[in-house]
Coordinates of C-alpha atoms and ligand atoms in Angstrom, one line a residue:
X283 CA 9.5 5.5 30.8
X284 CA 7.3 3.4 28.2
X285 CA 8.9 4.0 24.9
X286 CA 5.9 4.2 21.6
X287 CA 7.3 4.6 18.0
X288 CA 5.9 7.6 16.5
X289 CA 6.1 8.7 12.2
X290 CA 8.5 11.5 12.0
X291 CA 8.3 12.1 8.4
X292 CA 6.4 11.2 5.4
X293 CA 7.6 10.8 1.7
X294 CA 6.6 9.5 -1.6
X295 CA 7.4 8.9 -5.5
X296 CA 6.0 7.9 -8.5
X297 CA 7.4 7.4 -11.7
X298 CA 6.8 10.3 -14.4
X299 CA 4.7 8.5 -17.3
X300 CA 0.8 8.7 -16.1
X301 CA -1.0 6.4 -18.0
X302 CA -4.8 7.6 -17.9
X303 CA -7.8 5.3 -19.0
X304 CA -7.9 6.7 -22.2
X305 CA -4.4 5.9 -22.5
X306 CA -4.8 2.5 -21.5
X307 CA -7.7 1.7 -23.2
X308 CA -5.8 3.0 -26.3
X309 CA -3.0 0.7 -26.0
X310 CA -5.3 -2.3 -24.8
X311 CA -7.5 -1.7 -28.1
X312 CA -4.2 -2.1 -30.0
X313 CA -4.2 -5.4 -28.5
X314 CA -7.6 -6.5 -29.4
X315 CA -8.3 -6.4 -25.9
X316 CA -11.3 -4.2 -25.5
X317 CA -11.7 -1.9 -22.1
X318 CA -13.3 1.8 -21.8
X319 CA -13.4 4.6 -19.7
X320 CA -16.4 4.5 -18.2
X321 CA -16.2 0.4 -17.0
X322 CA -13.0 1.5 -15.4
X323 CA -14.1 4.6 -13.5
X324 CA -17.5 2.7 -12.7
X325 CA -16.4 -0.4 -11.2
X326 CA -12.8 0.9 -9.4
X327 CA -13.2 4.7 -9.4
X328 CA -9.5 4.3 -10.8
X329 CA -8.6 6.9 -13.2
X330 CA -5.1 6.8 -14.2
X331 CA -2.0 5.5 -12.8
X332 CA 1.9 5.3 -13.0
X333 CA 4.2 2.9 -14.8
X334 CA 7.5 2.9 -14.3
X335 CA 10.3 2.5 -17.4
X336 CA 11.7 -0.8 -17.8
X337 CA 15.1 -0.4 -16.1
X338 CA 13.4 1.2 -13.1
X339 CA 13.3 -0.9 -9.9
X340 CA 11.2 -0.9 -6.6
X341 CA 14.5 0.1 -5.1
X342 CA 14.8 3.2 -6.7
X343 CA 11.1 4.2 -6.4
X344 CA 11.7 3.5 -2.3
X345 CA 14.8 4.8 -2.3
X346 CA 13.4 8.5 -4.1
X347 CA 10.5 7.8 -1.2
X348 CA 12.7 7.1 1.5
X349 CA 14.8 10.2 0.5
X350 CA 11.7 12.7 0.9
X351 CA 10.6 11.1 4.2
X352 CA 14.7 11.1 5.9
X353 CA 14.3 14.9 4.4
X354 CA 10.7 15.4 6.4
X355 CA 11.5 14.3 9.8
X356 CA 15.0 15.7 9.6
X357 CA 16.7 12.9 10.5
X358 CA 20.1 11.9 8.5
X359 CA 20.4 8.6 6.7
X360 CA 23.4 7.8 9.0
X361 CA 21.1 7.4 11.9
X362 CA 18.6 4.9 10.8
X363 CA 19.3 1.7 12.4
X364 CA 16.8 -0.7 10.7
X365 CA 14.9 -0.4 7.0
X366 CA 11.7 -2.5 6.5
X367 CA 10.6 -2.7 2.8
X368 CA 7.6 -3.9 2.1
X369 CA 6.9 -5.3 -1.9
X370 CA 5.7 -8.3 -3.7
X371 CA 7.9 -7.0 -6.9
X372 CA 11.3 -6.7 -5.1
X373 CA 14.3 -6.1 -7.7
X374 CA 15.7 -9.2 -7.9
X375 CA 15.0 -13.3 -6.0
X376 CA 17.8 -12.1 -3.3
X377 CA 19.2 -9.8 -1.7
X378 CA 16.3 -8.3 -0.5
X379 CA 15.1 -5.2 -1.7
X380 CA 15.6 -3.1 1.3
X381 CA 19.5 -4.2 1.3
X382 CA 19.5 -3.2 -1.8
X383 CA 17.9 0.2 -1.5
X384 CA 20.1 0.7 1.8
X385 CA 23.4 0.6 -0.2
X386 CA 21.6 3.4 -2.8
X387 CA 20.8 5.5 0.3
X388 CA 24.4 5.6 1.3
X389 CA 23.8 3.5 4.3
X390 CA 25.2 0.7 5.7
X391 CA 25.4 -2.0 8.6
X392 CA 21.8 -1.8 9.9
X393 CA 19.5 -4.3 9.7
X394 CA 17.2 -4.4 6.5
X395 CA 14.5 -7.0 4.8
X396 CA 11.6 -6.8 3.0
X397 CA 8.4 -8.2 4.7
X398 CA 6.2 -10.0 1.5
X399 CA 2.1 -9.6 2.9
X400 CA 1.0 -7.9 -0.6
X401 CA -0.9 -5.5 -0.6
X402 CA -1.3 -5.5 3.9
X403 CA 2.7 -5.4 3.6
X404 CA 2.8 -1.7 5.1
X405 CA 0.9 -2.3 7.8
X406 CA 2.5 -5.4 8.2
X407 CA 5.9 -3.7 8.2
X408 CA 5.0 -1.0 9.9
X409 CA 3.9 -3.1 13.4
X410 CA 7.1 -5.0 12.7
X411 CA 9.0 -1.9 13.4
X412 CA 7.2 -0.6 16.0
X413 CA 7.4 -3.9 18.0
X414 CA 11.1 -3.5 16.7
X415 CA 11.0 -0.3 18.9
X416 CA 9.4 -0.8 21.6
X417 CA 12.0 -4.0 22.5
X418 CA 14.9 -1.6 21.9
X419 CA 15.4 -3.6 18.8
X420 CA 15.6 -0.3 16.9
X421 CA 14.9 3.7 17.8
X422 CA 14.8 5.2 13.8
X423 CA 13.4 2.6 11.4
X424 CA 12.7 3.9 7.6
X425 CA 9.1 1.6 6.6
X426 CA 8.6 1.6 2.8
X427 CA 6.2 0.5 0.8
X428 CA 7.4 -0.2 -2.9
X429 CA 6.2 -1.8 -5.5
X430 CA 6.7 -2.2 -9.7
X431 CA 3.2 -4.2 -10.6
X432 CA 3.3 -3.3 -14.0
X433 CA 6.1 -6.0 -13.8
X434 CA 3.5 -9.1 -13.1
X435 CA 0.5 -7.7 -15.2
X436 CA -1.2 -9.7 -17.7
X437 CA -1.8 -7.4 -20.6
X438 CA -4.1 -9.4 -22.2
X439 CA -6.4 -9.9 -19.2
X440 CA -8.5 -6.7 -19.1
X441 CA -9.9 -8.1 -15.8
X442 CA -6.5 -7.3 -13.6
X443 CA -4.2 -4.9 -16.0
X444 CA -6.3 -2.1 -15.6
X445 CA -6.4 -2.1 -11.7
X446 CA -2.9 -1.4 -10.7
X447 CA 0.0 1.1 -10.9
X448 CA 3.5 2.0 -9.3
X449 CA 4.8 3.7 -6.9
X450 CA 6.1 3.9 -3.3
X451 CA 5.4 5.8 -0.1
X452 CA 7.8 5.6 2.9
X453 CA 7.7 6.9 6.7
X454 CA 10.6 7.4 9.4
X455 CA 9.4 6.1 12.5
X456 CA 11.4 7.2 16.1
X457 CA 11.3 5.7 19.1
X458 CA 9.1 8.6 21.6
X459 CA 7.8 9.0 25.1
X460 CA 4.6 9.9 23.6
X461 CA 2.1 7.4 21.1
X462 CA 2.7 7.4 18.4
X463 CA 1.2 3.7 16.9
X464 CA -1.6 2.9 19.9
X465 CA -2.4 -0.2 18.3
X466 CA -2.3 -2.2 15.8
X467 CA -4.1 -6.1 14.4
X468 CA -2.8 -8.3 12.0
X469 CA -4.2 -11.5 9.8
X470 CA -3.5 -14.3 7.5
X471 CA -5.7 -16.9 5.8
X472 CA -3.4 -18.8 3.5
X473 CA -6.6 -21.2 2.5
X474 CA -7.3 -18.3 -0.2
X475 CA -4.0 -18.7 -1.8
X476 CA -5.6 -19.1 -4.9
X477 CA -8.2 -16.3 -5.6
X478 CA -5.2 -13.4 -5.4
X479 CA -1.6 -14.8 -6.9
X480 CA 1.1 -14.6 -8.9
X481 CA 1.4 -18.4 -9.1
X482 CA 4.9 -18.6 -11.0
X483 CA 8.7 -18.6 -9.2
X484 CA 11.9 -19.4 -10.6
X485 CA 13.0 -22.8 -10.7
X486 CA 16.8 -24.3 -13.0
X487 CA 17.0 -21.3 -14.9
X488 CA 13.8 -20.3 -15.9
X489 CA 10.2 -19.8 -14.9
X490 CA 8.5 -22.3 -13.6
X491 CA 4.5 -21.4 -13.8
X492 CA 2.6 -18.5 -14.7
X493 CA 4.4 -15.2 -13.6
X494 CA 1.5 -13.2 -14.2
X495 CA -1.0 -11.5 -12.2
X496 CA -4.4 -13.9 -11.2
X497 CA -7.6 -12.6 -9.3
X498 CA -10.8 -13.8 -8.8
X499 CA -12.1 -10.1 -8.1
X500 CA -15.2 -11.0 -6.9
X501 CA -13.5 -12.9 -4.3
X502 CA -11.6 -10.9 -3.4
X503 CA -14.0 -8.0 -3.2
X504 CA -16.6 -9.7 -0.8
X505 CA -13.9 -10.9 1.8
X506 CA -11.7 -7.1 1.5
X507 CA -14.9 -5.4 3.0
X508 CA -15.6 -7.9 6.2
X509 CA -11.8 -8.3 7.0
X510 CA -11.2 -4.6 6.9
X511 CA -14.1 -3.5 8.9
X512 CA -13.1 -6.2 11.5
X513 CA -9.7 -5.5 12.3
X514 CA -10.1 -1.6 12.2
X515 CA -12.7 -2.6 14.7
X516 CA -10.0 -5.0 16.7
X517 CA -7.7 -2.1 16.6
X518 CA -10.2 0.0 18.1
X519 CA -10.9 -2.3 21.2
X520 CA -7.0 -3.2 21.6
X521 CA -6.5 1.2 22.1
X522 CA -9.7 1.7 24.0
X523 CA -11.1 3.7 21.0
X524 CA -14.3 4.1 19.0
X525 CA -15.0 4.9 15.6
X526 CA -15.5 8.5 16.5
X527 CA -11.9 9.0 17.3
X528 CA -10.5 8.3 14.0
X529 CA -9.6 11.6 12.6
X530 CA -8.9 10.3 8.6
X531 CA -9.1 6.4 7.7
X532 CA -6.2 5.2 5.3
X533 CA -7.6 2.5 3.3
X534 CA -5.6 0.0 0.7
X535 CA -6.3 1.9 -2.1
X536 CA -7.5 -1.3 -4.3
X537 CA -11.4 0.1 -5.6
X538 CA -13.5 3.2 -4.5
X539 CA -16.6 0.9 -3.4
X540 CA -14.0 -1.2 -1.3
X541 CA -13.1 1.9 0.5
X542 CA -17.3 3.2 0.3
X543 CA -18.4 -0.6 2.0
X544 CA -15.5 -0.4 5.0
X545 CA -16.3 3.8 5.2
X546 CA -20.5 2.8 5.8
X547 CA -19.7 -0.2 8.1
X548 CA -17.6 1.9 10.5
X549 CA -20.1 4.7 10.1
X550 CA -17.4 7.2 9.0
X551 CA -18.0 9.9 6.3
X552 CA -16.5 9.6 3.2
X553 CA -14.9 13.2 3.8
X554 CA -12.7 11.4 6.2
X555 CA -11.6 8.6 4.0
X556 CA -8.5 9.9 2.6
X557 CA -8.4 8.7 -1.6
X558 CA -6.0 8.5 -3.9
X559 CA -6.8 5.0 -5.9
X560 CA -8.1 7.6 -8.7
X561 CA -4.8 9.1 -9.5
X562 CA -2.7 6.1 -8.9
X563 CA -4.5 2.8 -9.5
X564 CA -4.0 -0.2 -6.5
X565 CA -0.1 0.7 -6.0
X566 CA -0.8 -3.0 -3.5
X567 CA 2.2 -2.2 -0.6
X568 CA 2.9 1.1 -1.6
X569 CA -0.6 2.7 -1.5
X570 CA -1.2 3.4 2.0
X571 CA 2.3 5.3 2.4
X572 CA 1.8 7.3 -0.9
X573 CA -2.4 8.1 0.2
X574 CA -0.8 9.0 3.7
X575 CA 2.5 11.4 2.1
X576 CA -0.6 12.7 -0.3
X577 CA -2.4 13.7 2.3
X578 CA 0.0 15.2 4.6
X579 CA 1.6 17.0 1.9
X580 CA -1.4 18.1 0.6
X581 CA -2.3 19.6 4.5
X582 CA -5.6 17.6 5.5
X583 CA -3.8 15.0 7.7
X584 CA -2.3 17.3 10.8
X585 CA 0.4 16.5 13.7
X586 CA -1.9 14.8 16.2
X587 CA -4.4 13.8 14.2
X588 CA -5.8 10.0 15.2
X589 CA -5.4 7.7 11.6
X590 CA -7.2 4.5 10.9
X591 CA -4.6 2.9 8.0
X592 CA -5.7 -0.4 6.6
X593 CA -4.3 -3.0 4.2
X594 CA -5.6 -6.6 2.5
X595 CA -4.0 -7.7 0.0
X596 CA -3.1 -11.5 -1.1
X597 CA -2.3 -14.6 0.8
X598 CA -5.5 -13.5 2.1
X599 CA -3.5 -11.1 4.2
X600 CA -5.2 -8.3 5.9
X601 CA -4.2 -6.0 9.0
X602 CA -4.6 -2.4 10.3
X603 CA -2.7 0.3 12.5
X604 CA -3.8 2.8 14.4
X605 CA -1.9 5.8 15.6
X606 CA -1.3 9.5 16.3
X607 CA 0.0 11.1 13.8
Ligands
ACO767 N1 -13.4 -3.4 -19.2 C1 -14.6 -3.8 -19.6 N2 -15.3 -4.8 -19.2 C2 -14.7 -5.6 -18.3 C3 -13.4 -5.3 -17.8 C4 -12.7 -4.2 -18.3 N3 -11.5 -3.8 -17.8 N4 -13.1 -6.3 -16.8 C5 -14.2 -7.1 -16.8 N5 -15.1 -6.7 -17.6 C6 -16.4 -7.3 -17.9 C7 -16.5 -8.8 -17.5 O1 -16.0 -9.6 -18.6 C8 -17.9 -9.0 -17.3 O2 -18.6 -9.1 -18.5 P1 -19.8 -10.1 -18.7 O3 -20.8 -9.7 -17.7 O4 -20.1 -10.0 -20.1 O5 -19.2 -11.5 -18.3 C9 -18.4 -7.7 -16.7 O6 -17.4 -6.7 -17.0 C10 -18.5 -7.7 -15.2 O7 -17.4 -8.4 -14.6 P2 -17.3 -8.6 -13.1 O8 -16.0 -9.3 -12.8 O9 -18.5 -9.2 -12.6 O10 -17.2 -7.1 -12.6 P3 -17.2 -6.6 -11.1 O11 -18.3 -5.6 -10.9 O12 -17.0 -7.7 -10.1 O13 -15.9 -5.7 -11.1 C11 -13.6 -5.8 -10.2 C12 -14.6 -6.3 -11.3 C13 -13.5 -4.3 -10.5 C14 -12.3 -6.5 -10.4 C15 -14.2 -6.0 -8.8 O14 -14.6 -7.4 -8.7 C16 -13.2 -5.7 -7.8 O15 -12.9 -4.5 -7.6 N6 -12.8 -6.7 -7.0 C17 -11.8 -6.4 -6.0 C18 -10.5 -6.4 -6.7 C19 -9.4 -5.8 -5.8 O16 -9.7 -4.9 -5.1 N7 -8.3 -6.4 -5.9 C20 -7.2 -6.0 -5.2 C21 -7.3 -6.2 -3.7 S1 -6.0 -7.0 -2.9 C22 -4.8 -6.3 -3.7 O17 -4.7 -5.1 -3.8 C23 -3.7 -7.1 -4.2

C-alpha cells in the first residue's frame, strides 16, 4: 500500500502585545521616523501585528504552537518521531531551534532541525517531511513555522519595520493510506541574495555586518507575484489538477496586493484566498501555519478540502504544496 502523509492537527500562537498601526506609528514618531495609518493599510493591507517580549524565543512561540496542534490531532508528544522547524530567527547560532523546542515539549531522541528558506521555510519543511514519510524515514512529524522578526528589524527604516510581526503556526503530519500532500514544487535563486537579507552573522565574538533587516521591496514585490503563480501552477500539473480544484489558497502572508496579483493570475476569487496578513503583519515562516490554524479554527477550511499553500521569502526562495486537508 502507497503510504501519503496527511496534517492531522493544526495549532498556533502569538505573543499577547498587539501592536496596531497607530501604535506603531506612535512609537516610530517618537523616533523621528515618520509613518501613518493609512500608507500602511494602503500599500500592505497590514494592520497590526505581534511582538513578542524580549526574553521570549521562537522556541517557545513553536513550542505553545506545537502544543495546540499534538492537542488537535490527538496524538501524544511521545509518539512524534521527527520535528522540522522552520525560522530565520532561531534562539540561538546552535543547537537548532527545533532541538531546542523538542527538550521544552518533553520529548526526546527523535530527529529534529530547523530548515532556514525564509519566509518559503514551511513549505519547504513541510515537503521535507512528507518525503521524510513517504521513505519510512518518519510516520508523525510535528512541521513548525516560528519566527521572532521583531528581533532583526531596523527601527529606523520605516520601509521594513512596519511590515512584519511574530508568531508561529505548527501542523502534525501522519503517515496515511489516503492523500494527504498530492504534490508539492520547490525553488531557489541565490543570484537575489541581495534584494531580501539580513547580511550580518557572528564572527570572534561579535557581529560582523549589519544584523538588521534589508529589502529592496520593489524587488521583491515584482518577482513574489510571477514565482508564486508559477509553482502553484507546477503543483497543479505534478497532481493532475486545475485551478478549479483548489478549495482555499494559503498564500505567504507578506502584502494584500501580493496575495490580490497571485489570486487574479490563477483566476481564483479573493473569497477563497484565506487572509490574515491584516492582523498579524508578514510573520515570514510562520505565516502560512498560523493563516492555515486561523482558518481551520475559525471553521472555513473543512476535512477534505483541496488547499493551495504558498511561500517566497528570501534567498529568493519560493515553493508551494498542495494537499487534502
Ligand atoms: N510610511 C510612509 N511612507 C513610506 C513608508 C512608510 N512606512 N515606507 C516607504 N514610504 C515612502 C517611500 O519613502 C516613498 O516615498 P517617496 O515617493 O517620497 O520616495 C513612497 O512611500 C513609496 O515607496 P515605495 O517603496 O515605492 O512603495 P511601494 O508602493 O513599492 O510599497 C512596499 C513598498 C510595501 C514595501 C512594497 O514594495 C512591497 O510590499 N514589496 C514587497 C515586500 C514584501 O512582500 N516583502 C516580503 C516578502 S518575502 C518575505 O516575506 C521575507
Amino acid at each position: 500500500m502507497t503510504t501519503y502523509s496527511r496534517i492531522t492537527g493544526t495549532g498556533s500562537y502569538l505573543p499577547p502585545r498587539r501592536v496596531t498601526n497607530a501604535d506603531l506609528t506612535a512609537e516610530l514618531a517618537a523616533k523621528g521616523v515618520e509613518t501613518s495609518d493609512q500608507w500602511i493599510v494602503d500599500r500592505t493591507g497590514i494592520r497590526a501585528r505581534h511582538f513578542a517580549a524580549p526574553d521570549v524565543t521562537c522556541s517557545d512561540l513553536g513550542a505553545y504552537a506545537a502544543r495546540q496542534a499534538l492537542e488537535a490531532a490527538g496524538v501524544a508528544a511521545r509518539d512524534i518521531d521527527l520535528i522540522i522547524v522552520a525560522t530565520s530567527t532561531p534562539d540561538m547560532v546552535f543547537p537548532s531551534a527545533a532541538c531546542i523546542l523538542q527538550n521544552k515539549l518533553g520529548m526526546a531522541g527523535c530527529a529534529a532541525f530547523d530548515v532556514q528558506a525564509v519566509c518559503s521555510g514551511f513549505v519547504y519543511a513541510l515537503t521535507i517531511a512528507d518525503s521524510m514519510i513517504k521513505t519510512g524515514a518518519a510516520s508523525k512529524a510535528l512541521v513548525i513555522g516560528s519566527e521572532v522578526f521583531s528581533r532583526i528589524l531596523d527601527f529606523n527604516d520605516r520601509t521594513t519595520c512596519v511590515l512584519f510581526g511574530d508568531g508561529a503556526g505548527a501542523v502534525v503530519l501522519e503517515a496515511s493510506d489516503t492523500p494527504g500532500i498530492l504534490s508539492s514544487d520547490l525553488h531557489a535563486d541565490g543570484k537575489h541574495v541581495g534584494i531580501l537579507c539580513v547580511p550580518g552573522t557572528v564572527s570572534g565574538g561579535g557581529v560582523l555586518g549589519d544584523p538588521l533587516l534589508k529589502m529592496d521591496g520593489q524587488a521583491v514585490f515584482k518577482l513574489a507575484v510571477g514565482v508564486l503563480e508559477d509553482a502553484a501552477r507546477a503543483a497543479l500539473a505534478k497532481a493532475g489538477k486545475t485551478e478549479a480544484d483548489i478549495d482555499w489558497l494559503i498564500p505567504h502572508q507578506a502584502n494584500i496586493r501580493i496575495m490580490q496579483s497571485t489570486a487574479k493570475k490563477l483566476k481564483l476569487p479573493l473569497e477563497k484566498v484565506v487572509v490574515t496578513v491584516d492582523q498579524h503583519g508578514n510573520t515570514s515562516a510562520a505565516s502560512i501555519p498560523l493563516a492555515l490554524d486561523w482558518a481551520v479554527r475559525g471553521g472555513k477550511i473543512k476535512k477534505g478540502d483541496t488547499l493551495m499553500l504558498e511561500g517566497v521569502g528570501g534567498g529568493f526562495t519560493w515553493g508551494a504544496v498542495l494537499l487534502d486537508f
